[in-house]
CSV table of C-alpha atoms and ligand atoms in Angstrom, one decimal:
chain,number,residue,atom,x,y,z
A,1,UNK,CA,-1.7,-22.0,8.4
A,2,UNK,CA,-4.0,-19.2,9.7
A,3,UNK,CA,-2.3,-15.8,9.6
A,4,UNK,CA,-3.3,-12.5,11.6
A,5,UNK,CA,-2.7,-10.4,9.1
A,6,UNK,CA,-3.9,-6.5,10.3
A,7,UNK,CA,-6.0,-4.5,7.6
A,8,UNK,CA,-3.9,-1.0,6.4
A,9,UNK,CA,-5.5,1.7,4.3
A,10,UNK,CA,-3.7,4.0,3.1
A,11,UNK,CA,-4.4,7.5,1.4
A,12,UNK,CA,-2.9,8.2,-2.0
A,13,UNK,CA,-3.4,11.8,-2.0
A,14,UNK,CA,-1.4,12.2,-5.3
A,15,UNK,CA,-0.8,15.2,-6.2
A,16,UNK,CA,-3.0,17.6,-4.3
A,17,UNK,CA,-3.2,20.1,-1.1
A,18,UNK,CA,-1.0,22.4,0.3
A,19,UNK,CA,0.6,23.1,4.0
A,20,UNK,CA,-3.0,24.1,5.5
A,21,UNK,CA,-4.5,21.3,3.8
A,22,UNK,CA,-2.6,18.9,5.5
A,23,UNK,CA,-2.4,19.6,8.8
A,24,UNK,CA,-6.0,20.2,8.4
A,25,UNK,CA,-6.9,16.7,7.3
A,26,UNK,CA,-4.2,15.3,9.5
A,27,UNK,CA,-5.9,16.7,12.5
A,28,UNK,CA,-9.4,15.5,11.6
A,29,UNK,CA,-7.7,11.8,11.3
A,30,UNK,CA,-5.4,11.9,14.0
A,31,UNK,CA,-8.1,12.7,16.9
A,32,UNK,CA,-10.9,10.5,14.8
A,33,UNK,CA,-8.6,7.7,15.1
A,34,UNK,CA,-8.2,8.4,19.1
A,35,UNK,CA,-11.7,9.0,19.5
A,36,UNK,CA,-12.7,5.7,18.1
A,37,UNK,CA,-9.9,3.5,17.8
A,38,UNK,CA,-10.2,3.5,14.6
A,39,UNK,CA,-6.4,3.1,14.3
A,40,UNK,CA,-3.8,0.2,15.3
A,41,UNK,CA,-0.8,2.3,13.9
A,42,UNK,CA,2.5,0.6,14.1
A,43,UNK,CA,5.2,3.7,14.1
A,44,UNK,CA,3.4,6.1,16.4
A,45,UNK,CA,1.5,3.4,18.5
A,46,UNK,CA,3.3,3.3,22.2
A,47,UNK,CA,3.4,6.7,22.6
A,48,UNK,CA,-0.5,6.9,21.3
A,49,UNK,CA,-0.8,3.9,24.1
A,50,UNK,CA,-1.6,1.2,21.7
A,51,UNK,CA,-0.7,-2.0,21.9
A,52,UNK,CA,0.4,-2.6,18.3
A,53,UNK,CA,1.2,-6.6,18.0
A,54,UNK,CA,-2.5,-7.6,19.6
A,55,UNK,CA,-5.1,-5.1,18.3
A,56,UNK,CA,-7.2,-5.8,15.8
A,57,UNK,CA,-7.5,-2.7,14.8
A,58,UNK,CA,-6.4,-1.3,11.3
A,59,UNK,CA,-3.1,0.5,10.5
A,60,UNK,CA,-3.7,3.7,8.4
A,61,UNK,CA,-1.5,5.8,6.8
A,62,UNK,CA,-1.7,8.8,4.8
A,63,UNK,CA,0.7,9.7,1.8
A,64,UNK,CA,1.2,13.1,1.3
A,65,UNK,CA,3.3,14.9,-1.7
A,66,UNK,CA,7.0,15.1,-0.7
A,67,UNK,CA,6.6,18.5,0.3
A,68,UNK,CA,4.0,18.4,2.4
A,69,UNK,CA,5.8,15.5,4.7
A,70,UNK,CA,6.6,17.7,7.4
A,71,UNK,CA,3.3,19.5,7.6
A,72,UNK,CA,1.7,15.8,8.0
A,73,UNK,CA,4.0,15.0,10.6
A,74,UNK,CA,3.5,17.4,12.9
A,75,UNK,CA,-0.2,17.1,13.1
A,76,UNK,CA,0.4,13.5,13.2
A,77,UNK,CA,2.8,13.5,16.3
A,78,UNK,CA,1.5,11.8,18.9
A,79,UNK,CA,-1.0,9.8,16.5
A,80,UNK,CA,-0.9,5.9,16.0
A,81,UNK,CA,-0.9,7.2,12.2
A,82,UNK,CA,1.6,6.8,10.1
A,83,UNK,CA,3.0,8.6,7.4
A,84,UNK,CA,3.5,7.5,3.8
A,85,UNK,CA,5.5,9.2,0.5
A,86,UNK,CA,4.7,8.5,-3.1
A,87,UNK,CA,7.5,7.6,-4.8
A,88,UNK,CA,11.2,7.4,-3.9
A,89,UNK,CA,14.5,7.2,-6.2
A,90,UNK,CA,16.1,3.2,-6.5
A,91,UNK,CA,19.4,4.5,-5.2
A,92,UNK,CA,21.0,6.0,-1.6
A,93,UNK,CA,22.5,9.2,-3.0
A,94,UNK,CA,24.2,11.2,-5.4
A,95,UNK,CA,24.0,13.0,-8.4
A,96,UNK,CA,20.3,12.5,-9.3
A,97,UNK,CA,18.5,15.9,-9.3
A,98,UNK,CA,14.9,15.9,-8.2
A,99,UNK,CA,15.2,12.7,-6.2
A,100,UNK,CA,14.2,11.5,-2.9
A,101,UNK,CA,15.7,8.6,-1.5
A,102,UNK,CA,14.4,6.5,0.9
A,103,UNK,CA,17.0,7.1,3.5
A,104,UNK,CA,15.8,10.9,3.3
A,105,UNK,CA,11.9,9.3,3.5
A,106,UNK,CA,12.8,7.5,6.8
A,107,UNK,CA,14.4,10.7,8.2
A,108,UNK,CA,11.0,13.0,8.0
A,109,UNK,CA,9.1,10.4,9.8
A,110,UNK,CA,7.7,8.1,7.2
A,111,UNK,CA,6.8,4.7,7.4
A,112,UNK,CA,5.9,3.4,4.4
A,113,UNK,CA,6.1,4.3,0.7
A,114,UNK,CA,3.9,3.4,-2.8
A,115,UNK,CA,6.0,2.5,-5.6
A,116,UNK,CA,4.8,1.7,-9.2
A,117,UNK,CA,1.6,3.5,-8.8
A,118,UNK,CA,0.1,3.0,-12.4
A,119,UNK,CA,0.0,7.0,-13.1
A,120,UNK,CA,4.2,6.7,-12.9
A,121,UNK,CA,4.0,3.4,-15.2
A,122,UNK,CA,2.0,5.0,-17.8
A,123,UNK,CA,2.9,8.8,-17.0
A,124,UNK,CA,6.6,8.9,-16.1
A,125,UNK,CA,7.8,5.7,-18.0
A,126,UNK,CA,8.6,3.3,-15.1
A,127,UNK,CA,9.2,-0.1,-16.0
A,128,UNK,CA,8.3,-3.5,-13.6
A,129,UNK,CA,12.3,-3.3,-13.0
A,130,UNK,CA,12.7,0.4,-11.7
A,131,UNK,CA,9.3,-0.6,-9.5
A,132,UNK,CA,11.2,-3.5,-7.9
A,133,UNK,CA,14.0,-1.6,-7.1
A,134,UNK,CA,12.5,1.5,-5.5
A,135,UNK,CA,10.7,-1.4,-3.1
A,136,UNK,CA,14.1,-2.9,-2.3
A,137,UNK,CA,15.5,0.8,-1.7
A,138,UNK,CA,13.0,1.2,0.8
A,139,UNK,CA,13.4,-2.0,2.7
A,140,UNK,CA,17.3,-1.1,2.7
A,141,UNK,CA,16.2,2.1,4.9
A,142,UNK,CA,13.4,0.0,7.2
A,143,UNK,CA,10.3,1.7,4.7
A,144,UNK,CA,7.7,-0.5,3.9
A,145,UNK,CA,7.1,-0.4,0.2
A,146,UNK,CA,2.9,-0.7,-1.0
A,147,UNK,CA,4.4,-2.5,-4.7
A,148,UNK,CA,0.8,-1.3,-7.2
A,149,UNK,CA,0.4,-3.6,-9.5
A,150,UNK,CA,-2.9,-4.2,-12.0
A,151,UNK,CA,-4.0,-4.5,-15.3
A,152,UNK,CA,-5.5,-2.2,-18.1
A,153,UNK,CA,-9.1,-2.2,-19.1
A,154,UNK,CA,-7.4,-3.9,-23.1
A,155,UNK,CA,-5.6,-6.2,-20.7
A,156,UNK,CA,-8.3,-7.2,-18.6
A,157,UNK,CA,-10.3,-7.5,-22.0
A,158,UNK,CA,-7.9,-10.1,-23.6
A,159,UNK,CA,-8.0,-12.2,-20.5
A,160,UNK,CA,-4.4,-11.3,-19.5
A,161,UNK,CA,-5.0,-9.9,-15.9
A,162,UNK,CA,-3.0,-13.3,-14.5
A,163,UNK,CA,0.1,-12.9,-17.0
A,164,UNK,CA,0.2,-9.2,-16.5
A,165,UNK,CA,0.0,-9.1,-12.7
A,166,UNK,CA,2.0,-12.1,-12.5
A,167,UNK,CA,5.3,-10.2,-14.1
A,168,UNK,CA,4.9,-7.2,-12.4
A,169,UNK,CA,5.0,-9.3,-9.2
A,170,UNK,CA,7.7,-11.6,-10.4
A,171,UNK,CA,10.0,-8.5,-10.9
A,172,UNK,CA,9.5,-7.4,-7.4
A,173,UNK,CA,10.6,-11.4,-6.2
A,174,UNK,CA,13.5,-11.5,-8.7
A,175,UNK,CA,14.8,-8.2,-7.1
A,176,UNK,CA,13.9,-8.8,-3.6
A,177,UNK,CA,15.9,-12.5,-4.3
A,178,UNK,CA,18.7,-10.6,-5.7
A,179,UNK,CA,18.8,-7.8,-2.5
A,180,UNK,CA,21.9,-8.7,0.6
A,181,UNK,CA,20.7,-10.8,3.5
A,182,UNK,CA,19.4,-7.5,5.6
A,183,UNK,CA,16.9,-6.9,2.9
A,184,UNK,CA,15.4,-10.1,2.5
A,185,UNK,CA,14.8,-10.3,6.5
A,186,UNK,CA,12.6,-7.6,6.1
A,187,UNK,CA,10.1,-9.9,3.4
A,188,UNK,CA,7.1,-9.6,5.5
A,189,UNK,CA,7.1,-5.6,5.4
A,190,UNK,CA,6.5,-5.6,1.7
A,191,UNK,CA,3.1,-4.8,1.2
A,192,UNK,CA,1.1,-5.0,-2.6
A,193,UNK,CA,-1.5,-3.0,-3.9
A,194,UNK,CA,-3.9,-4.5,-6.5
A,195,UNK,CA,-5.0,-1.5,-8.4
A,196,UNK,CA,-6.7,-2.3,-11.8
A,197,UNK,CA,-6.0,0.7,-13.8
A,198,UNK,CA,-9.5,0.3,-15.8
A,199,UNK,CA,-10.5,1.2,-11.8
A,200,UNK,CA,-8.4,4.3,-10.6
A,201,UNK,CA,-10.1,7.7,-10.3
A,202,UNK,CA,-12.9,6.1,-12.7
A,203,UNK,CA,-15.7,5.1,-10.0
A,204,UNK,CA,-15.7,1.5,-11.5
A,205,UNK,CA,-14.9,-0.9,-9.1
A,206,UNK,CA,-13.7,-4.5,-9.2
A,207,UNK,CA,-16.3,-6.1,-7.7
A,208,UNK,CA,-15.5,-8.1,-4.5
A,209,UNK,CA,-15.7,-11.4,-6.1
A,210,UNK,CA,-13.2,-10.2,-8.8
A,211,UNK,CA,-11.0,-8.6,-6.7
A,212,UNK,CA,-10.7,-11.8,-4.5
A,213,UNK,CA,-9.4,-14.0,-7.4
A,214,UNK,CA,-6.4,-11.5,-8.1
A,215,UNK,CA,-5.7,-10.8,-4.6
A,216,UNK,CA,-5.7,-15.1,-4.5
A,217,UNK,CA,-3.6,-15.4,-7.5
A,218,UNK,CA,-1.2,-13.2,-6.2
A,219,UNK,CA,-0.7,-14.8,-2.8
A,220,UNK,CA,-0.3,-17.6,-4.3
A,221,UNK,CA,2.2,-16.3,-6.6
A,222,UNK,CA,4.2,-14.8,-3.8
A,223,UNK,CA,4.3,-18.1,-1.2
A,224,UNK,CA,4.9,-20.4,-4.5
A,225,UNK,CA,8.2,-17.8,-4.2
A,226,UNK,CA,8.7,-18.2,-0.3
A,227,UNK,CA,6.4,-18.8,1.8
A,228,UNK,CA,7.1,-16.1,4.1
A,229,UNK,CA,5.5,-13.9,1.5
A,230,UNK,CA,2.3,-15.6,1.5
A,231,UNK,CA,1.3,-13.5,4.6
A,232,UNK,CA,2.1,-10.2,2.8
A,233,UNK,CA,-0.7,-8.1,3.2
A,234,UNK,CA,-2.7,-6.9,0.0
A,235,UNK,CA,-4.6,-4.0,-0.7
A,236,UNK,CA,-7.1,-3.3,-3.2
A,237,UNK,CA,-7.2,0.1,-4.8
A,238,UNK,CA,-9.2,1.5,-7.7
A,239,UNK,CA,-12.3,3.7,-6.6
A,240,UNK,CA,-12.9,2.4,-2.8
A,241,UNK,CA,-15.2,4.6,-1.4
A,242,UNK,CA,-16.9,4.0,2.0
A,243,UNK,CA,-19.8,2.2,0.2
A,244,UNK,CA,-17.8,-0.8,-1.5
A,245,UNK,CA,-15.0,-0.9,1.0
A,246,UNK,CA,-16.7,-2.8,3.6
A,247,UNK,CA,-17.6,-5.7,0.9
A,248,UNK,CA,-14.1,-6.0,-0.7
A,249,UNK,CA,-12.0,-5.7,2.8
A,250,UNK,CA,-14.1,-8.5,3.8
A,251,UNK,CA,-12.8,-10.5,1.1
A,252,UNK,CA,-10.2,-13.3,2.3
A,253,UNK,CA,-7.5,-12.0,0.7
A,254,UNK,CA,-8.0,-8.5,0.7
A,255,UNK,CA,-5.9,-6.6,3.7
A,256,UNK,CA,-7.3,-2.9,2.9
A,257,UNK,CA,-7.2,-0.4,0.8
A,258,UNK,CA,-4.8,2.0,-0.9
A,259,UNK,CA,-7.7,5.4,-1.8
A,260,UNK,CA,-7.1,8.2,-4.0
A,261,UNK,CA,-9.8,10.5,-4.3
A,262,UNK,CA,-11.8,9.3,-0.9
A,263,UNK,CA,-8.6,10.1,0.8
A,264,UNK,CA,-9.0,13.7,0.2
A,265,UNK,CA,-11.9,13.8,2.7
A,266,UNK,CA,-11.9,12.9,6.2
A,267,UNK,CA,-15.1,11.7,6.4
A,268,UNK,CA,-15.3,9.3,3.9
A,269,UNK,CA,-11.2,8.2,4.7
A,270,UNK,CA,-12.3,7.4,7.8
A,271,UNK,CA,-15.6,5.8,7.1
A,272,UNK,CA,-13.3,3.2,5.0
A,273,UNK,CA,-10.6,3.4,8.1
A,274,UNK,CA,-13.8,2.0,10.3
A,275,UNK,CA,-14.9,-0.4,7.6
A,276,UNK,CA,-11.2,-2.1,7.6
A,277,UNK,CA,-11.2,-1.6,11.4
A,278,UNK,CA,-14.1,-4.1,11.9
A,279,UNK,CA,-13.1,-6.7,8.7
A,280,UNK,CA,-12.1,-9.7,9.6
A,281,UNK,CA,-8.7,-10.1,11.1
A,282,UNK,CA,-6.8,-13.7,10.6
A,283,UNK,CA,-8.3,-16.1,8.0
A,284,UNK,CA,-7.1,-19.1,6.5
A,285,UNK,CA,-5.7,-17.2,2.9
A,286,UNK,CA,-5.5,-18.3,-0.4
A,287,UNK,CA,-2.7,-19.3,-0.1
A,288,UNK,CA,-3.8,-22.1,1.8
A,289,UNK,CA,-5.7,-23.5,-0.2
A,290,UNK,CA,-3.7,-23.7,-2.7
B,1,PGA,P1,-8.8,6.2,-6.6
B,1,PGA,O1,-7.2,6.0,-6.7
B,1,PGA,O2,-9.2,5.7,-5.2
B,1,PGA,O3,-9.1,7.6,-6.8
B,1,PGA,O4,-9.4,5.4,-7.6
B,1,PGA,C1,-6.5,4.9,-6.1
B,1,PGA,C2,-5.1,5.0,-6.4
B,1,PGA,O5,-4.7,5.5,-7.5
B,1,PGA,O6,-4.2,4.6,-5.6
């Protein structure tokens, strides 16, 4: 099997900016990724006149703090890029004050949305459990959910990387197994972020060798599932910058990148946008060879 898989990179802006700031950086994106082609998009990409299921260009998406949702989308009209939230509640509605749900994502324009992102594991509590079903939330409402998973600098240290990584993941299929019909059609929008915490906001990098085995282990994780998942695309995340992007995006199983701190500047988000841009698109995956 040879899959097509297209690169994405998305930018975790976390918890930064304001209303100028956005539209700001949006702008700079949006006509960088017209000038050069830099983008594929997906959501945006017929009215941006880009044929979306045969490029080989990357997808790129930008994920903004709640708030600043509509301030992205407007300079992003007309873009192939897409918009992105941070988190989103498990549920559809009610009495839950402070949540977002993903019905409410979908309705401002977004596209996809990252869900147990390491900072709300260790920060905010959030178990493998309340992860998985956020992800199905947002595939009930047609959102793509980018499912973070990675291990701790101890964890990496005691050699558990697999077991850890491997039951963050297997919460995600046990909920995803459990979702109605309508969900499970939408398996090959889930996307997966390995982020090693030891890696975020640190400037240490897996290096592309390392990175490869994860990203192996967990396609091979998901396919062993269902094979439709084995073409679920996987980023890497944890300190790419546009000098190590190139090297790990070229990696077999690595589908792009999910940036924090790089994603804050145009320049360098779109220096790793052209990096994924000219990867490699459709390679035999791990997966395979398994
Ligand atoms: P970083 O963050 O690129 O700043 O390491 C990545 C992330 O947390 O998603």
């Amino acid at each position: 099997m040879t899959t097509a898989r297209r690169n994405l990179v998305a930018g975790n802006w976390k918890m930064n900016g304001d209303s100028a700031f956005a539209a700001a950086l949006c702008a700079d994106i949006a006509a960088a990724a017209a000038d050069t082609g830099a983008a594929g998009g997906d959501n945006t990409a017929a009215a941006n006149g880009v044929d979306a299921e045969t490029t080989t260009a990357a997808d790129i998406a930008v994920c903004p703090p709640h708030v600043l949702i509509p301030a992205a989308a407007r300079a992003l009209a007309d873009s192939a890029v897409s918009i992105g939230a941070q988190d989103v509640d498990g549920g559809d509605d009610g009495a839950f004050t402070g949540q977002v749900s993903a019905r409410m994502l979908a309705d401002a324009g977004c596209r996809y949305v990252i869900v147990g992102h390491s900072e709300r594991r260790a920060l905010h509590g959030e178990s493998d459990e309340l992860a998985a079903q956020k992800a199905v939330a947002a595939l009930r409402h047609g959102l793509r959910p980018i499912v973070c998973v990675g291990e701790t600098a101890d964890e990496r240290a005691a050699g558990d990387t697999e077991a850890v990584v491997g039951r963050q993941v297997d919460a995600l299929l046990t909920a995803w197994a459990a979702a109605a019909p309508a969900e499970c059609a939408a398996v090959d929008e889930i996307v997966i972020a390995y982020e090693p915490v030891w890696a975020i906001g640190t400037g240490l990098t897996a290096t592309p060798a390392e990175a490869q085995q994860v990203h192996a282990f967990i396609r091979r994780r998901l396919a062993a599932f269902d094979a439709r998942l084995g073409d679920c695309r996987i980023l890497y995340g944890g300190s790419m910058k546009p000098g190590n992007a190139a090297a790990l995006i070229n990696q077999p199983d690595i589908d792009g990148g999910l940036i924090g701190g790089a994603s804050l500047n145009a320049a360098d988000f779109l220096a790793i946008c052209r990096a994924a841009n000219s990867a490699r698109a459709g390679v035999a995956t791990g997966a395979d060879a398994a």
